[in-house]
mmCIF file of C-alpha atoms in Angstrom:
data_model
loop_
_atom_site.group_PDB
_atom_site.id
_atom_site.type_symbol
_atom_site.label_atom_id
_atom_site.label_comp_id
_atom_site.label_asym_id
_atom_site.label_seq_id
_atom_site.Cartn_x
_atom_site.Cartn_y
_atom_site.Cartn_z
ATOM 1 C CA MET V 1 -71.014 -29.888 80.115
ATOM 2 C CA ASN V 2 -72.371 -33.403 79.797
ATOM 3 C CA LYS V 3 -71.045 -35.102 76.720
ATOM 4 C CA THR V 4 -73.322 -36.998 74.362
ATOM 5 C CA PRO V 5 -72.310 -40.644 73.898
ATOM 6 C CA ILE V 6 -72.205 -41.801 70.283
ATOM 7 C CA TYR V 7 -72.054 -45.497 69.415
ATOM 8 C CA PHE V 8 -70.828 -46.285 65.909
ATOM 9 C CA MET V 9 -71.732 -49.494 64.065
ATOM 10 C CA PRO V 10 -69.681 -50.276 60.918
ATOM 11 C CA GLY V 11 -71.031 -51.820 57.742
ATOM 12 C CA LEU V 12 -71.128 -55.442 56.673
ATOM 13 C CA ALA V 13 -67.685 -57.010 57.074
ATOM 14 C CA ALA V 14 -66.216 -53.689 58.234
ATOM 15 C CA GLY V 15 -64.357 -52.696 61.387
ATOM 16 C CA PRO V 16 -64.414 -49.472 63.444
ATOM 17 C CA GLU V 17 -61.561 -48.087 61.319
ATOM 18 C CA ILE V 18 -64.059 -46.772 58.773
ATOM 19 C CA PHE V 19 -65.029 -43.988 61.171
ATOM 20 C CA GLU V 20 -61.522 -42.639 61.660
ATOM 21 C CA ASN V 21 -61.972 -39.738 59.228
ATOM 22 C CA LEU V 22 -64.949 -38.235 61.051
ATOM 23 C CA GLU V 23 -64.315 -34.867 62.639
ATOM 24 C CA LEU V 24 -66.509 -34.533 65.737
ATOM 25 C CA ASP V 25 -65.705 -32.447 68.790
ATOM 26 C CA PRO V 26 -64.452 -34.621 71.693
ATOM 27 C CA GLU V 27 -65.505 -31.816 74.037
ATOM 28 C CA LYS V 28 -69.117 -32.451 73.040
ATOM 29 C CA TYR V 29 -69.173 -36.197 72.418
ATOM 30 C CA THR V 30 -67.767 -39.461 73.696
ATOM 31 C CA PHE V 31 -67.061 -42.079 71.047
ATOM 32 C CA HIS V 32 -67.773 -45.804 71.325
ATOM 33 C CA TYR V 33 -67.195 -48.324 68.544
ATOM 34 C CA LEU V 34 -69.318 -51.432 68.300
ATOM 35 C CA LYS V 35 -67.875 -54.502 66.612
ATOM 36 C CA TRP V 36 -69.564 -57.391 64.889
ATOM 37 C CA ILE V 37 -69.889 -60.412 67.164
ATOM 38 C CA LYS V 38 -70.168 -64.026 66.141
ATOM 39 C CA PRO V 39 -73.728 -65.163 65.452
ATOM 40 C CA LEU V 40 -74.844 -67.977 67.751
ATOM 41 C CA ALA V 41 -75.921 -69.897 64.683
ATOM 42 C CA LEU V 42 -76.635 -69.222 61.042
ATOM 43 C CA GLU V 43 -80.310 -69.282 62.009
ATOM 44 C CA GLU V 44 -80.006 -66.610 64.726
ATOM 45 C CA ASP V 45 -82.508 -63.880 63.920
ATOM 46 C CA ILE V 46 -81.438 -60.267 63.691
ATOM 47 C CA ASP V 47 -83.607 -59.335 66.672
ATOM 48 C CA ASN V 48 -81.746 -61.675 69.009
ATOM 49 C CA TYR V 49 -78.382 -60.618 67.590
ATOM 50 C CA ALA V 50 -79.220 -56.947 68.155
ATOM 51 C CA CYS V 51 -80.291 -57.702 71.714
ATOM 52 C CA ARG V 52 -76.925 -59.317 72.461
ATOM 53 C CA LEU V 53 -75.061 -56.451 70.818
ATOM 54 C CA SER V 54 -77.036 -53.901 72.846
ATOM 55 C CA ASP V 55 -75.354 -55.274 75.982
ATOM 56 C CA GLU V 56 -72.253 -53.365 74.854
ATOM 57 C CA ILE V 57 -74.087 -50.063 75.276
ATOM 58 C CA LYS V 58 -73.564 -48.805 78.835
ATOM 59 C CA GLU V 59 -74.657 -45.147 78.606
ATOM 60 C CA LYS V 60 -78.269 -43.965 78.741
ATOM 61 C CA ASN V 61 -79.886 -42.255 75.775
ATOM 62 C CA PRO V 62 -76.986 -42.765 73.362
ATOM 63 C CA VAL V 63 -76.815 -41.631 69.780
ATOM 64 C CA LEU V 64 -76.620 -44.624 67.445
ATOM 65 C CA VAL V 65 -74.807 -44.192 64.131
ATOM 66 C CA GLY V 66 -74.676 -47.042 61.631
ATOM 67 C CA VAL V 67 -73.270 -47.460 58.129
ATOM 68 C CA SER V 68 -74.809 -49.752 55.490
ATOM 69 C CA PHE V 69 -75.766 -53.040 57.232
ATOM 70 C CA GLY V 70 -74.656 -51.319 60.427
ATOM 71 C CA GLY V 71 -77.456 -48.836 59.735
ATOM 72 C CA ILE V 72 -79.928 -51.683 59.710
ATOM 73 C CA MET V 73 -78.377 -53.046 62.878
ATOM 74 C CA VAL V 74 -78.635 -49.794 64.862
ATOM 75 C CA GLN V 75 -82.317 -49.645 63.961
ATOM 76 C CA GLU V 76 -82.687 -53.082 65.523
ATOM 77 C CA ILE V 77 -80.549 -52.143 68.546
ATOM 78 C CA ALA V 78 -82.795 -49.115 69.088
ATOM 79 C CA LYS V 79 -85.544 -51.529 70.114
ATOM 80 C CA PHE V 80 -83.511 -52.502 73.186
ATOM 81 C CA VAL V 81 -82.106 -49.140 74.268
ATOM 82 C CA ASN V 82 -83.647 -45.694 74.444
ATOM 83 C CA PRO V 83 -81.548 -43.741 71.953
ATOM 84 C CA LYS V 84 -81.459 -39.984 71.808
ATOM 85 C CA LYS V 85 -81.138 -40.236 68.050
ATOM 86 C CA VAL V 86 -80.606 -42.880 65.362
ATOM 87 C CA ILE V 87 -78.512 -41.821 62.380
ATOM 88 C CA ILE V 88 -77.961 -44.117 59.411
ATOM 89 C CA ILE V 89 -75.463 -43.582 56.597
ATOM 90 C CA SER V 90 -75.499 -45.304 53.191
ATOM 91 C CA SER V 91 -78.219 -47.618 54.447
ATOM 92 C CA VAL V 92 -81.967 -48.230 54.214
ATOM 93 C CA LYS V 93 -84.896 -47.540 56.545
ATOM 94 C CA ASN V 94 -87.165 -50.381 55.455
ATOM 95 C CA GLN V 95 -87.384 -53.260 53.011
ATOM 96 C CA GLY V 96 -89.006 -51.017 50.400
ATOM 97 C CA GLU V 97 -85.697 -49.178 49.956
ATOM 98 C CA LEU V 98 -83.779 -52.347 49.093
ATOM 99 C CA PRO V 99 -82.811 -52.560 45.392
ATOM 100 C CA LYS V 100 -84.258 -55.133 43.042
ATOM 101 C CA LYS V 101 -81.056 -57.188 42.911
ATOM 102 C CA PHE V 102 -81.325 -57.816 46.664
ATOM 103 C CA LYS V 103 -84.948 -58.835 46.345
ATOM 104 C CA LEU V 104 -84.030 -61.133 43.469
ATOM 105 C CA ALA V 105 -81.230 -62.695 45.507
ATOM 106 C CA LYS V 106 -83.721 -63.383 48.296
ATOM 107 C CA PHE V 107 -86.298 -64.849 45.923
ATOM 108 C CA THR V 108 -83.847 -67.108 44.076
ATOM 109 C CA LYS V 109 -81.956 -67.955 47.293
ATOM 110 C CA VAL V 110 -78.690 -67.366 45.425
ATOM 111 C CA TYR V 111 -77.274 -66.045 48.710
ATOM 112 C CA LYS V 112 -76.825 -69.671 49.787
ATOM 113 C CA PHE V 113 -73.899 -69.839 47.367
ATOM 114 C CA PHE V 114 -72.243 -66.609 48.547
ATOM 115 C CA PRO V 115 -70.033 -67.883 51.396
ATOM 116 C CA THR V 116 -67.887 -70.111 49.180
ATOM 117 C CA VAL V 117 -67.572 -67.341 46.604
ATOM 118 C CA ILE V 118 -66.617 -64.831 49.283
ATOM 119 C CA VAL V 119 -63.861 -66.966 50.742
ATOM 120 C CA GLU V 120 -62.452 -68.118 47.406
ATOM 121 C CA ASN V 121 -62.963 -64.942 45.361
ATOM 122 C CA PHE V 122 -63.407 -62.052 47.735
ATOM 123 C CA GLU V 123 -63.049 -59.298 45.138
ATOM 124 C CA ASP V 124 -65.980 -60.588 43.085
ATOM 125 C CA TYR V 125 -68.128 -60.498 46.208
ATOM 126 C CA ALA V 126 -67.054 -56.930 46.947
ATOM 127 C CA ARG V 127 -67.867 -55.800 43.420
ATOM 128 C CA TYR V 128 -71.357 -57.276 43.680
ATOM 129 C CA PHE V 129 -72.197 -55.386 46.848
ATOM 130 C CA LEU V 130 -70.048 -52.267 46.533
ATOM 131 C CA GLY V 131 -70.044 -51.470 42.837
ATOM 132 C CA LYS V 132 -67.592 -51.659 39.968
ATOM 133 C CA SER V 133 -65.064 -49.149 41.272
ATOM 134 C CA LEU V 134 -63.371 -51.686 43.568
ATOM 135 C CA LYS V 135 -60.052 -51.767 41.710
ATOM 136 C CA LYS V 136 -59.775 -47.977 41.664
ATOM 137 C CA LYS V 137 -60.127 -47.758 45.447
ATOM 138 C CA ALA V 138 -58.631 -51.062 46.529
ATOM 139 C CA ASP V 139 -56.997 -49.684 49.659
ATOM 140 C CA LEU V 140 -60.256 -48.176 50.885
ATOM 141 C CA TYR V 141 -62.117 -51.420 50.340
ATOM 142 C CA LYS V 142 -59.493 -53.398 52.227
ATOM 143 C CA LYS V 143 -60.231 -51.194 55.206
ATOM 144 C CA TYR V 144 -63.975 -51.308 54.619
ATOM 145 C CA LEU V 145 -64.089 -55.100 54.323
ATOM 146 C CA SER V 146 -61.832 -56.423 57.058
ATOM 147 C CA VAL V 147 -64.075 -58.994 58.793
ATOM 148 C CA ARG V 148 -63.894 -62.221 56.810
ATOM 149 C CA SER V 149 -65.387 -64.899 59.045
ATOM 150 C CA LYS V 150 -67.275 -67.248 56.756
ATOM 151 C CA LYS V 151 -70.031 -67.868 59.324
ATOM 152 C CA TYR V 152 -70.495 -64.166 60.027
ATOM 153 C CA LEU V 153 -70.612 -63.237 56.326
ATOM 154 C CA LYS V 154 -73.190 -65.881 55.534
ATOM 155 C CA TRP V 155 -75.326 -64.790 58.478
ATOM 156 C CA SER V 156 -75.001 -61.104 57.566
ATOM 157 C CA ILE V 157 -75.907 -61.461 53.899
ATOM 158 C CA TYR V 158 -78.904 -63.602 54.745
ATOM 159 C CA ASN V 159 -80.186 -61.051 57.259
ATOM 160 C CA VAL V 160 -79.718 -58.090 54.924
ATOM 161 C CA LEU V 161 -81.830 -59.854 52.335
ATOM 162 C CA LYS V 162 -84.557 -61.026 54.708
ATOM 163 C CA TRP V 163 -84.860 -57.832 56.777
ATOM 164 C CA GLU V 164 -88.587 -57.337 57.297
ATOM 165 C CA GLN V 165 -88.939 -53.778 58.595
ATOM 166 C CA ILE V 166 -91.861 -52.119 56.841
ATOM 167 C CA SER V 167 -92.103 -48.658 58.402
ATOM 168 C CA PRO V 168 -89.135 -46.391 59.208
ATOM 169 C CA LEU V 169 -88.292 -45.572 62.811
ATOM 170 C CA GLU V 170 -89.784 -42.292 63.972
ATOM 171 C CA ASP V 171 -87.409 -39.308 63.782
ATOM 172 C CA ILE V 172 -84.606 -41.315 62.160
ATOM 173 C CA VAL V 173 -81.895 -39.332 60.333
ATOM 174 C CA HIS V 174 -80.791 -40.804 57.028
ATOM 175 C CA ILE V 175 -77.648 -39.563 55.213
ATOM 176 C CA HIS V 176 -77.243 -40.925 51.700
ATOM 177 C CA GLY V 177 -75.000 -40.410 48.693
ATOM 178 C CA THR V 178 -76.406 -39.648 45.258
ATOM 179 C CA LYS V 179 -73.895 -42.061 43.653
ATOM 180 C CA ASP V 180 -74.541 -45.031 45.951
ATOM 181 C CA THR V 181 -74.666 -48.121 43.733
ATOM 182 C CA VAL V 182 -75.485 -50.560 46.538
ATOM 183 C CA PHE V 183 -78.598 -48.775 47.773
ATOM 184 C CA PRO V 184 -79.472 -46.446 44.849
ATOM 185 C CA ILE V 185 -80.819 -43.052 45.884
ATOM 186 C CA LYS V 186 -83.861 -43.558 43.623
ATOM 187 C CA ASN V 187 -85.190 -46.108 46.129
ATOM 188 C CA VAL V 188 -84.510 -43.951 49.187
ATOM 189 C CA LYS V 189 -86.966 -41.470 50.685
ATOM 190 C CA ASN V 190 -86.525 -38.594 53.127
ATOM 191 C CA ALA V 191 -82.732 -38.632 53.242
ATOM 192 C CA ILE V 192 -80.156 -35.880 53.585
ATOM 193 C CA GLU V 193 -78.357 -36.207 50.262
ATOM 194 C CA ILE V 194 -74.630 -35.828 49.727
ATOM 195 C CA LYS V 195 -73.892 -35.096 46.090
ATOM 196 C CA GLY V 196 -71.407 -37.500 44.565
ATOM 197 C CA GLY V 197 -71.385 -39.664 47.681
ATOM 198 C CA THR V 198 -70.850 -43.372 47.032
ATOM 199 C CA HIS V 199 -71.485 -46.325 49.310
ATOM 200 C CA ILE V 200 -68.125 -45.731 50.987
ATOM 201 C CA MET V 201 -68.613 -42.018 51.550
ATOM 202 C CA ILE V 202 -68.017 -42.547 55.282
ATOM 203 C CA LEU V 203 -64.381 -42.643 54.141
ATOM 204 C CA THR V 204 -64.451 -40.173 51.264
ATOM 205 C CA LYS V 205 -67.000 -37.583 52.463
ATOM 206 C CA ALA V 206 -66.301 -37.749 56.194
ATOM 207 C CA LYS V 207 -66.063 -33.978 56.675
ATOM 208 C CA LYS V 208 -69.524 -33.362 55.220
ATOM 209 C CA ILE V 209 -71.000 -36.258 57.176
ATOM 210 C CA SER V 210 -69.418 -34.949 60.376
ATOM 211 C CA LYS V 211 -71.033 -31.544 59.902
ATOM 212 C CA ILE V 212 -74.444 -33.102 59.310
ATOM 213 C CA ILE V 213 -74.159 -35.265 62.417
ATOM 214 C CA ASP V 214 -73.063 -32.306 64.530
ATOM 215 C CA ASP V 215 -75.850 -30.110 63.164
ATOM 216 C CA VAL V 216 -78.463 -32.784 63.848
ATOM 217 C CA LEU V 217 -77.291 -33.272 67.422
ATOM 218 C CA THR V 218 -76.785 -29.576 68.160
ATOM 219 C CA PHE V 219 -80.162 -28.232 67.094
#
């Protein structure tokens, strides 16, 4: 039986470790973990970045799975490969699903001040993007936010805020938690909902997410 290649893209500032709790059959799938690469410059557009990242994909017709900003990134990577399926988790499909606080940050350009805050007071940054429960799940967030390059973080935040996709990709699968405080479910349309799922449900609801992914790819 030919195995289906799955490429996983972690969220903003996260490493491949966030996918370790998924339970997918290695007899059916091969697993490949994309990592964030250094932007060529702070001005590098997301399209060019995605093109460079797509060079890491060697198999034809892969499944692309992305979490949070990684969900945005796999949608951009899909423009350069011919994916069998694009699955996003705790993410958004277009700019209309971004919350007001992100739009406000873009309008006021407050993101220009984020890099210094991130480096000097990383926990405040995490609370802003990931909700107020940081202290309760500190160990999980340490795993979730492991990439701390100042240049990369500045580039990433800027590109989340300025993402210009208007219409969702055709046939995209969106898995979203009802308790996501980063991308509130009220702004999200046509998603498979996981009750009680937060923005880090890739770690806390991995079994349910695994079943959804397997069901989507099996039928």
